[in-house]
Coordinates of N, CA and C in Angstrom, one line a residue:
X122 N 255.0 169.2 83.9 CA 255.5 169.6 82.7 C 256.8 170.4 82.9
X123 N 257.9 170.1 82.4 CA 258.9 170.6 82.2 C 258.9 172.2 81.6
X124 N 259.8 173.2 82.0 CA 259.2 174.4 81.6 C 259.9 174.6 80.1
X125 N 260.8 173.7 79.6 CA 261.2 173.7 78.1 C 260.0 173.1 77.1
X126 N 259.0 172.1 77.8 CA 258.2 171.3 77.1 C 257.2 172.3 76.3
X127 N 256.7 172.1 75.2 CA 255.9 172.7 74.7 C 254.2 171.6 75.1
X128 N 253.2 172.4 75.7 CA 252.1 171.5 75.9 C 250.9 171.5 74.5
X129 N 250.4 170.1 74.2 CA 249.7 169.4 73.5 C 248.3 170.0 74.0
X130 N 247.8 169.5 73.4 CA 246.1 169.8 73.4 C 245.4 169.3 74.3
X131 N 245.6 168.6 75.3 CA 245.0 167.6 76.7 C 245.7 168.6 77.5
X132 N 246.9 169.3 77.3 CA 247.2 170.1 78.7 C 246.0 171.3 79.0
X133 N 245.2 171.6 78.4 CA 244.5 172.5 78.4 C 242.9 172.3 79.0
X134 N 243.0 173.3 79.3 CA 240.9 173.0 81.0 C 240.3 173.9 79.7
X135 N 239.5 172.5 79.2 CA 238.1 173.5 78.2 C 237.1 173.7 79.4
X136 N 236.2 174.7 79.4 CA 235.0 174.9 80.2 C 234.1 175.9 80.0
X137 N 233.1 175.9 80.7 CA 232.7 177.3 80.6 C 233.0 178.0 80.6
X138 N 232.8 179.3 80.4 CA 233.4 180.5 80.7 C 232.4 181.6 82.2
X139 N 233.6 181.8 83.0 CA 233.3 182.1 84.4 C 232.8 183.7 84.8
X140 N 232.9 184.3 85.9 CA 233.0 185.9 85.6 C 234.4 186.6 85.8
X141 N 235.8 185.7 86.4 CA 236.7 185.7 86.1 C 237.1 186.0 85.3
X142 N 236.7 185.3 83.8 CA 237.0 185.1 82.7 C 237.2 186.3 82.0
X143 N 236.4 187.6 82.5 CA 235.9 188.5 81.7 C 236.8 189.1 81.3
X144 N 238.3 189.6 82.4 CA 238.9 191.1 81.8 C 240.1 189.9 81.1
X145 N 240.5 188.5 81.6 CA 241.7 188.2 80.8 C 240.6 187.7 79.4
X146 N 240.2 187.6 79.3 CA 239.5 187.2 77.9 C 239.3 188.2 76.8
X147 N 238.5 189.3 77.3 CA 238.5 190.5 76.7 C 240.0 191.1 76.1
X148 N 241.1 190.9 76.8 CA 242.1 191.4 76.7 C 242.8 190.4 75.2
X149 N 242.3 189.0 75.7 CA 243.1 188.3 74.9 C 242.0 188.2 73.4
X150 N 241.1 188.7 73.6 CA 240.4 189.2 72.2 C 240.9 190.3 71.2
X151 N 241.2 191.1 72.5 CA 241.6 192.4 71.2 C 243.0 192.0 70.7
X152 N 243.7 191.3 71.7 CA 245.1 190.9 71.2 C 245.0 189.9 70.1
X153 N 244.6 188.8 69.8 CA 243.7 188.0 68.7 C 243.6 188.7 67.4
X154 N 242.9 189.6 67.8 CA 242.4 189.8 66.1 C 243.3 191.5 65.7
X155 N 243.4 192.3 66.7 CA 245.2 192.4 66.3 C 245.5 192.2 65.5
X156 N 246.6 190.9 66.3 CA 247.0 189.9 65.3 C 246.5 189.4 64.0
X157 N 245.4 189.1 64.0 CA 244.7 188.3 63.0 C 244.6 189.5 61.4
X158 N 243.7 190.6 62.3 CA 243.1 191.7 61.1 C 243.9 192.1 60.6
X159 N 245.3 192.6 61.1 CA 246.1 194.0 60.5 C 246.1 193.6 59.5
X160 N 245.9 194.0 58.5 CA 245.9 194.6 57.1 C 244.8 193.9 56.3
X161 N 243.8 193.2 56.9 CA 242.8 192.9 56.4 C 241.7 193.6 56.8
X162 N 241.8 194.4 58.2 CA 240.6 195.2 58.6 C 241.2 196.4 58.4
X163 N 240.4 197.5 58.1 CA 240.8 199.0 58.6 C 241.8 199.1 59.5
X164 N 242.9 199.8 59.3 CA 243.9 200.3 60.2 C 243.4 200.9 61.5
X165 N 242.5 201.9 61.4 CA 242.0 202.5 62.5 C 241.1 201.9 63.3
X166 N 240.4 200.9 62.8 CA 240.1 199.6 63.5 C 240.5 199.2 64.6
X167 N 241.8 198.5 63.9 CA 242.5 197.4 64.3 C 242.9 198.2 65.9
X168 N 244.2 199.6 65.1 CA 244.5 200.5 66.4 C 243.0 200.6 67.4
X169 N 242.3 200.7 66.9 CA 241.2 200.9 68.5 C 240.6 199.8 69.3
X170 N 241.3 198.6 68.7 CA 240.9 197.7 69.9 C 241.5 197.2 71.2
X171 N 240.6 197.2 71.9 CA 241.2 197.1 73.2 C 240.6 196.0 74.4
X172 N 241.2 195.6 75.5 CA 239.9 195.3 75.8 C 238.4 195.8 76.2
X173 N 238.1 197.1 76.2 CA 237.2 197.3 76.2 C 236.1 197.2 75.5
X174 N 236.6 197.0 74.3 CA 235.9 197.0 72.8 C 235.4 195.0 73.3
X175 N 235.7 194.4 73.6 CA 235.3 193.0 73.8 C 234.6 192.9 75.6
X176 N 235.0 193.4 76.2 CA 234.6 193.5 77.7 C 232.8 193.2 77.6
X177 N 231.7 193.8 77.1 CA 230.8 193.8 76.8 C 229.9 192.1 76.7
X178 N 231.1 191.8 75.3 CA 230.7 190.3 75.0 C 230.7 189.8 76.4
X179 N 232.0 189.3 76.8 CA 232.3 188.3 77.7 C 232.2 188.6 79.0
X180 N 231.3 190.0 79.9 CA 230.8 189.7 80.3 C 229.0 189.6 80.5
X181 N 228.7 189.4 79.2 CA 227.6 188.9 79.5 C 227.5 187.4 79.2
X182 N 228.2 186.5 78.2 CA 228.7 185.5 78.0 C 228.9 184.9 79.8
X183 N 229.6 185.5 80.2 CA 229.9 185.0 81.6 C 228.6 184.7 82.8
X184 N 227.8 186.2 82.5 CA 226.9 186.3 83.1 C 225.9 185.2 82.9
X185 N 225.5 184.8 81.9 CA 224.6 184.4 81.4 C 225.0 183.1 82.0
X186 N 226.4 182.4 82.2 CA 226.4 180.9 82.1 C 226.6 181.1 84.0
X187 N 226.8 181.9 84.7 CA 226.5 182.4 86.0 C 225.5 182.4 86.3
X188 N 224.0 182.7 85.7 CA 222.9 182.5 86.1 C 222.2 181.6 85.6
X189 N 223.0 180.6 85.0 CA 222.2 179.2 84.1 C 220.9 180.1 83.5
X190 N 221.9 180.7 82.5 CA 220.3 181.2 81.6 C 220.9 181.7 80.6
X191 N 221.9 180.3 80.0 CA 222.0 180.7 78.6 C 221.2 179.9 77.6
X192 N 220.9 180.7 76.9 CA 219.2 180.2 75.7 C 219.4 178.7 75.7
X193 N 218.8 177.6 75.7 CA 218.6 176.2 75.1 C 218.2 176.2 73.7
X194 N 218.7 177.2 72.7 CA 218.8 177.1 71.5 C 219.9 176.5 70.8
X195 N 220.8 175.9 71.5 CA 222.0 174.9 70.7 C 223.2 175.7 71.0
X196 N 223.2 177.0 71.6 CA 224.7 177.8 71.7 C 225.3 177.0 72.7
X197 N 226.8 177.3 72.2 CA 227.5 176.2 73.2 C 228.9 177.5 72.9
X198 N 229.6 177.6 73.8 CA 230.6 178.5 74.5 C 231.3 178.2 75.1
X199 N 232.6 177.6 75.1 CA 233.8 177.5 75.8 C 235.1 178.1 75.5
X200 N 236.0 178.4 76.6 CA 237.2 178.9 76.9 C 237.8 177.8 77.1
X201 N 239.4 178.1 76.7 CA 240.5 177.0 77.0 C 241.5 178.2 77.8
X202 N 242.0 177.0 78.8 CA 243.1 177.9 79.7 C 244.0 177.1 79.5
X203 N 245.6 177.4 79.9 CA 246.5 176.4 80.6 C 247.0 177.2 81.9
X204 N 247.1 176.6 82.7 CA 247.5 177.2 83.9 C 247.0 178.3 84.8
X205 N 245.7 178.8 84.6 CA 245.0 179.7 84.6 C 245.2 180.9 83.4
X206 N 245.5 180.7 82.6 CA 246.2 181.5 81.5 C 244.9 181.5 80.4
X207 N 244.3 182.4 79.7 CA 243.7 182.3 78.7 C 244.0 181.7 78.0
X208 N 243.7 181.4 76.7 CA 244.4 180.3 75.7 C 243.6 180.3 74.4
X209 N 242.6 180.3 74.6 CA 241.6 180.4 73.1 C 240.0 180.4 73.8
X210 N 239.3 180.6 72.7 CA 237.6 179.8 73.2 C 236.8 179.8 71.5
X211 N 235.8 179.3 71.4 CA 234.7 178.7 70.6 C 233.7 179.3 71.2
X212 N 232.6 179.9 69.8 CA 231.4 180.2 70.4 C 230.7 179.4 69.0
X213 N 229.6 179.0 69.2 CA 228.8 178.1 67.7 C 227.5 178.0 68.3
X214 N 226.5 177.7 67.8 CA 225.3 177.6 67.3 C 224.2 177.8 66.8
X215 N 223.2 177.9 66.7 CA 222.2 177.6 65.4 C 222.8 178.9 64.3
X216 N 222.5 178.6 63.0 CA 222.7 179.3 62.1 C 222.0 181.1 62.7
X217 N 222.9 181.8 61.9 CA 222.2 183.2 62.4 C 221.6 184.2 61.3
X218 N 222.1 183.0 59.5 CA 221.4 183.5 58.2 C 220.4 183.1 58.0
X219 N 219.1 184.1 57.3 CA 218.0 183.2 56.9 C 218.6 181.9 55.6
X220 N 219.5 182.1 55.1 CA 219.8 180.9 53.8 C 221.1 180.3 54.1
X221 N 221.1 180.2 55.2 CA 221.9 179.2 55.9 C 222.4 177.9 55.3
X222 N 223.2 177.5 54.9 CA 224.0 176.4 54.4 C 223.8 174.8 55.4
X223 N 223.8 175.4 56.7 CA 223.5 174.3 57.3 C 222.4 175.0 58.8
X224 N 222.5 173.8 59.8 CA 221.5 174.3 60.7 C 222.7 175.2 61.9
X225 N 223.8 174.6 61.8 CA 225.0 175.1 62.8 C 225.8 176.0 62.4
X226 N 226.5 177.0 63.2 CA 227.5 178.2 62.7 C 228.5 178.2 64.1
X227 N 229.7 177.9 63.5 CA 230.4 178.7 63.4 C 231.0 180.2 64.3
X228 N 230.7 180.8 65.2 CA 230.6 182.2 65.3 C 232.1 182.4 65.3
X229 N 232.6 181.7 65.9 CA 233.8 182.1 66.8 C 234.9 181.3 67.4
X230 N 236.1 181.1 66.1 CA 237.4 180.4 67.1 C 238.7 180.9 67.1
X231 N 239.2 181.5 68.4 CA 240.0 182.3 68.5 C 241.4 181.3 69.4
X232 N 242.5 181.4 69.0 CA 243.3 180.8 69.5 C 244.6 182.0 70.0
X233 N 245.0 182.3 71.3 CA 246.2 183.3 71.7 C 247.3 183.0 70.7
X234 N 247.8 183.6 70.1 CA 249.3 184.3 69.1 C 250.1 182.7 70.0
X235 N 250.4 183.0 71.3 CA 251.4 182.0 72.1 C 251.1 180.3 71.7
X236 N 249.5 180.3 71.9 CA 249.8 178.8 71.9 C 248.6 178.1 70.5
X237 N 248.8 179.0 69.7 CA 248.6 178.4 68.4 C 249.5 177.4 67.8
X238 N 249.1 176.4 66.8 CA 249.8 175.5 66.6 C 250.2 174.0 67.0
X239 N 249.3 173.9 68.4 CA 249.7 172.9 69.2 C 248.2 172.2 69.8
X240 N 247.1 172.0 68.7 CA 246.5 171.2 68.3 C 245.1 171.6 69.2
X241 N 245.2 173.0 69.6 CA 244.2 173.5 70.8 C 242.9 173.6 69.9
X242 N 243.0 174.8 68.3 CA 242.1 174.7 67.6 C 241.0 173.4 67.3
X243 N 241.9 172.3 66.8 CA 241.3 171.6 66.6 C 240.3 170.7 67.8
X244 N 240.9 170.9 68.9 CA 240.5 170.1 70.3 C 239.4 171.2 70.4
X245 N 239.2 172.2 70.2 CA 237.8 173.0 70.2 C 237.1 172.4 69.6
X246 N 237.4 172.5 68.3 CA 236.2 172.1 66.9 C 236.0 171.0 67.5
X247 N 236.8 170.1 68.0 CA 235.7 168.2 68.2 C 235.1 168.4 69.5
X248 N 235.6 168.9 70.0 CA 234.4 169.0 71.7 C 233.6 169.5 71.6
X249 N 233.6 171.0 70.9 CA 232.1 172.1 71.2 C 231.6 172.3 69.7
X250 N 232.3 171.9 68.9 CA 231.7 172.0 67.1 C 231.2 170.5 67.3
X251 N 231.8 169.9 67.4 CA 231.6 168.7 66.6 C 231.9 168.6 64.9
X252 N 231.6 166.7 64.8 CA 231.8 166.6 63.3 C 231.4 166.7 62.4
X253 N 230.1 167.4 62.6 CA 228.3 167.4 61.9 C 228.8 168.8 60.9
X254 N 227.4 168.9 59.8 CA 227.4 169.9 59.1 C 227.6 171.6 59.9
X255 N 228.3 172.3 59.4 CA 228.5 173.6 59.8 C 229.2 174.4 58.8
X256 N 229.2 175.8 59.0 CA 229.4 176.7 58.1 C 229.9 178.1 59.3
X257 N 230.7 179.2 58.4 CA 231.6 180.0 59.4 C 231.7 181.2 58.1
X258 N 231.9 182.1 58.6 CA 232.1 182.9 58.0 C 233.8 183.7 58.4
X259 N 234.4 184.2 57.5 CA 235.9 184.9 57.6 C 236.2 185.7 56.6
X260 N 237.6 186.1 57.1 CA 237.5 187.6 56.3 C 238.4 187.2 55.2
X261 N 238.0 187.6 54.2 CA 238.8 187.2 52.7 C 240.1 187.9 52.9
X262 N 240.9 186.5 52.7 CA 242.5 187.3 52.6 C 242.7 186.0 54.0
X263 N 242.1 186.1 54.7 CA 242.9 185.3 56.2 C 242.7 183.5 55.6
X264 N 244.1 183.5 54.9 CA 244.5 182.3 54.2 C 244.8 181.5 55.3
X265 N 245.3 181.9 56.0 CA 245.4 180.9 57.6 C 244.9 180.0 58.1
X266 N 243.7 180.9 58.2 CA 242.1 180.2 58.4 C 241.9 179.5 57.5
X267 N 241.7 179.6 55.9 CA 241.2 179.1 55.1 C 241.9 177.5 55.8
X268 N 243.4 177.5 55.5 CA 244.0 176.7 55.4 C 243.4 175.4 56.5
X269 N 243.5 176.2 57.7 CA 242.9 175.6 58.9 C 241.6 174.6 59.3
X270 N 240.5 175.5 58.7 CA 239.4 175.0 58.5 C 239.3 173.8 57.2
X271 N 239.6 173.9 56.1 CA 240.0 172.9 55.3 C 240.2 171.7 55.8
X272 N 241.3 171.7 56.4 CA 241.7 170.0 57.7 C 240.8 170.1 58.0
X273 N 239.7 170.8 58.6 CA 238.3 169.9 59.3 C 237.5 170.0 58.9
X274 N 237.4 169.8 57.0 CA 236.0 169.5 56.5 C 235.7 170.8 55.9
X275 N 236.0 171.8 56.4 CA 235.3 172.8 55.5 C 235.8 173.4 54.1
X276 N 234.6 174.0 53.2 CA 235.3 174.5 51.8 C 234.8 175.6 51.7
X277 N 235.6 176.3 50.5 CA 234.6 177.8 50.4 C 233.4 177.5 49.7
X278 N 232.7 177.9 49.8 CA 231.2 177.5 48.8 C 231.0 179.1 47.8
X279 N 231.8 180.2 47.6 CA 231.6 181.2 47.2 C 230.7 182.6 47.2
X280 N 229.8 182.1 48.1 CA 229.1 183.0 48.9 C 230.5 183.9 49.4
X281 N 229.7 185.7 49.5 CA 230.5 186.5 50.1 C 229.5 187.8 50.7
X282 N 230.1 188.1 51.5 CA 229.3 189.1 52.5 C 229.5 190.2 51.4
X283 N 228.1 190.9 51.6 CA 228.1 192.4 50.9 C 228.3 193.2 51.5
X284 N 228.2 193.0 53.0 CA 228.5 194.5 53.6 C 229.6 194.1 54.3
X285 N 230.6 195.3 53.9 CA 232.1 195.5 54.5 C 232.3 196.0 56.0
X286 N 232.0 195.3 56.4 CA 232.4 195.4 58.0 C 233.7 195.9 58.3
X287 N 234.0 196.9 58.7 CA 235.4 197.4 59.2 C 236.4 197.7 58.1
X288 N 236.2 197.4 57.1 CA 236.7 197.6 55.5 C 237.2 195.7 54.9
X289 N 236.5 194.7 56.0 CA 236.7 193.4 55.5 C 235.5 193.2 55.1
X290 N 235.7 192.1 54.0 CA 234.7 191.5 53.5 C 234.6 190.2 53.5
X291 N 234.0 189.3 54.1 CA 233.6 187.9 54.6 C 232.9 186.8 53.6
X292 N 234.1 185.7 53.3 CA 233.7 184.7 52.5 C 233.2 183.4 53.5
X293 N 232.3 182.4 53.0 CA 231.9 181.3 53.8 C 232.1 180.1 53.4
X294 N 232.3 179.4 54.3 CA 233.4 177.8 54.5 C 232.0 177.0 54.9
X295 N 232.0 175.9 54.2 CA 231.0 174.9 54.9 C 231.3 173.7 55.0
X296 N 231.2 173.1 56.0 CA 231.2 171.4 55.6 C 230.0 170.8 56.3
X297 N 229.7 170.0 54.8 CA 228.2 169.0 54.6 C 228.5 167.9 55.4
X298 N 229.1 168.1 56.2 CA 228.7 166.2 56.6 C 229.7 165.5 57.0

């Protein structure tokens, strides 16, 4: 690839996530939602994330697919790199409400600020979502998302979180089918 080229969604290594993975991932978490929350989460929030605040997840995430002993309950977990470069990841499965909309969720699709736009998201959702019923939850106001999930099937169904997490409050997207 040319270094003017912008790379498409095939340039990218989806996989598991390794123990490598742990401090560039963590890092590219807090930078993520950063990005994503300011002015939708608490300010003092947002300022306190770091990688530290994510370090926890991903390395037990890591650990777990290190010791082949991640649950056989339907979770499914992958990172996307290009060039050994973080790039995004997906976390989804089984629902985690008792009045769950469908039997799949959703947890988690994070795409880096740099290579948003260039069709990575979606190459998540059809590899490790799939096309089946699922549901997600997001923070009211991130029209981005809304917009995003929309193109693949999902709608708001009006359901909204009562408890304010970080000073956001969480509407849910579903698609039947």
């Amino acid at each position: 690839m040319r270094g003017d080229e912008v790379p498409g969604p095939a340039a990218y290594l989806v996989r598991h996530p390794v123990m490598t993975d742990v401090e560039p991932f963590a890092a590219l978490h807090a930078q993520v939602w950063q990005q994503t929350y300011r002015g939708l989460m608490d300010d003092e929030v947002v300022d306190g994330l770091s990688a530290d605040t994510f370090r926890p997840l991903w390395y037990s995430v890591a650990q777990a697919y290190a010791r082949d002993a991640v649950p056989a309950d339907g979770r499914r977990i992958r990172v996307a790199v290009l060039d050994d470069d973080p790039a995004g990841w997906l976390m989804c499965g089984p629902a985690r409400d008792e009045d769950a909309p469908t039997p799949d969720q959703l947890w988690a699709l994070n795409v880096a600020p740099g290579h948003q736009g260039r069709g990575l998201g979606a190459r998540l959702m059809a590899e490790v979502l799939g096309p089946g019923p699922a549901y997600l939850w997001l923070a009211e106001g991130n029209d981005r998302a809304v917009r995003f999930y929309r193109r693949h099937g999902f709608e708001l169904d009006g359901a909204v979180s009562d408890d304010r997490h970080a000073g956001v409050r969480e509407a849910r997207m579903v698609r039947r089918g």
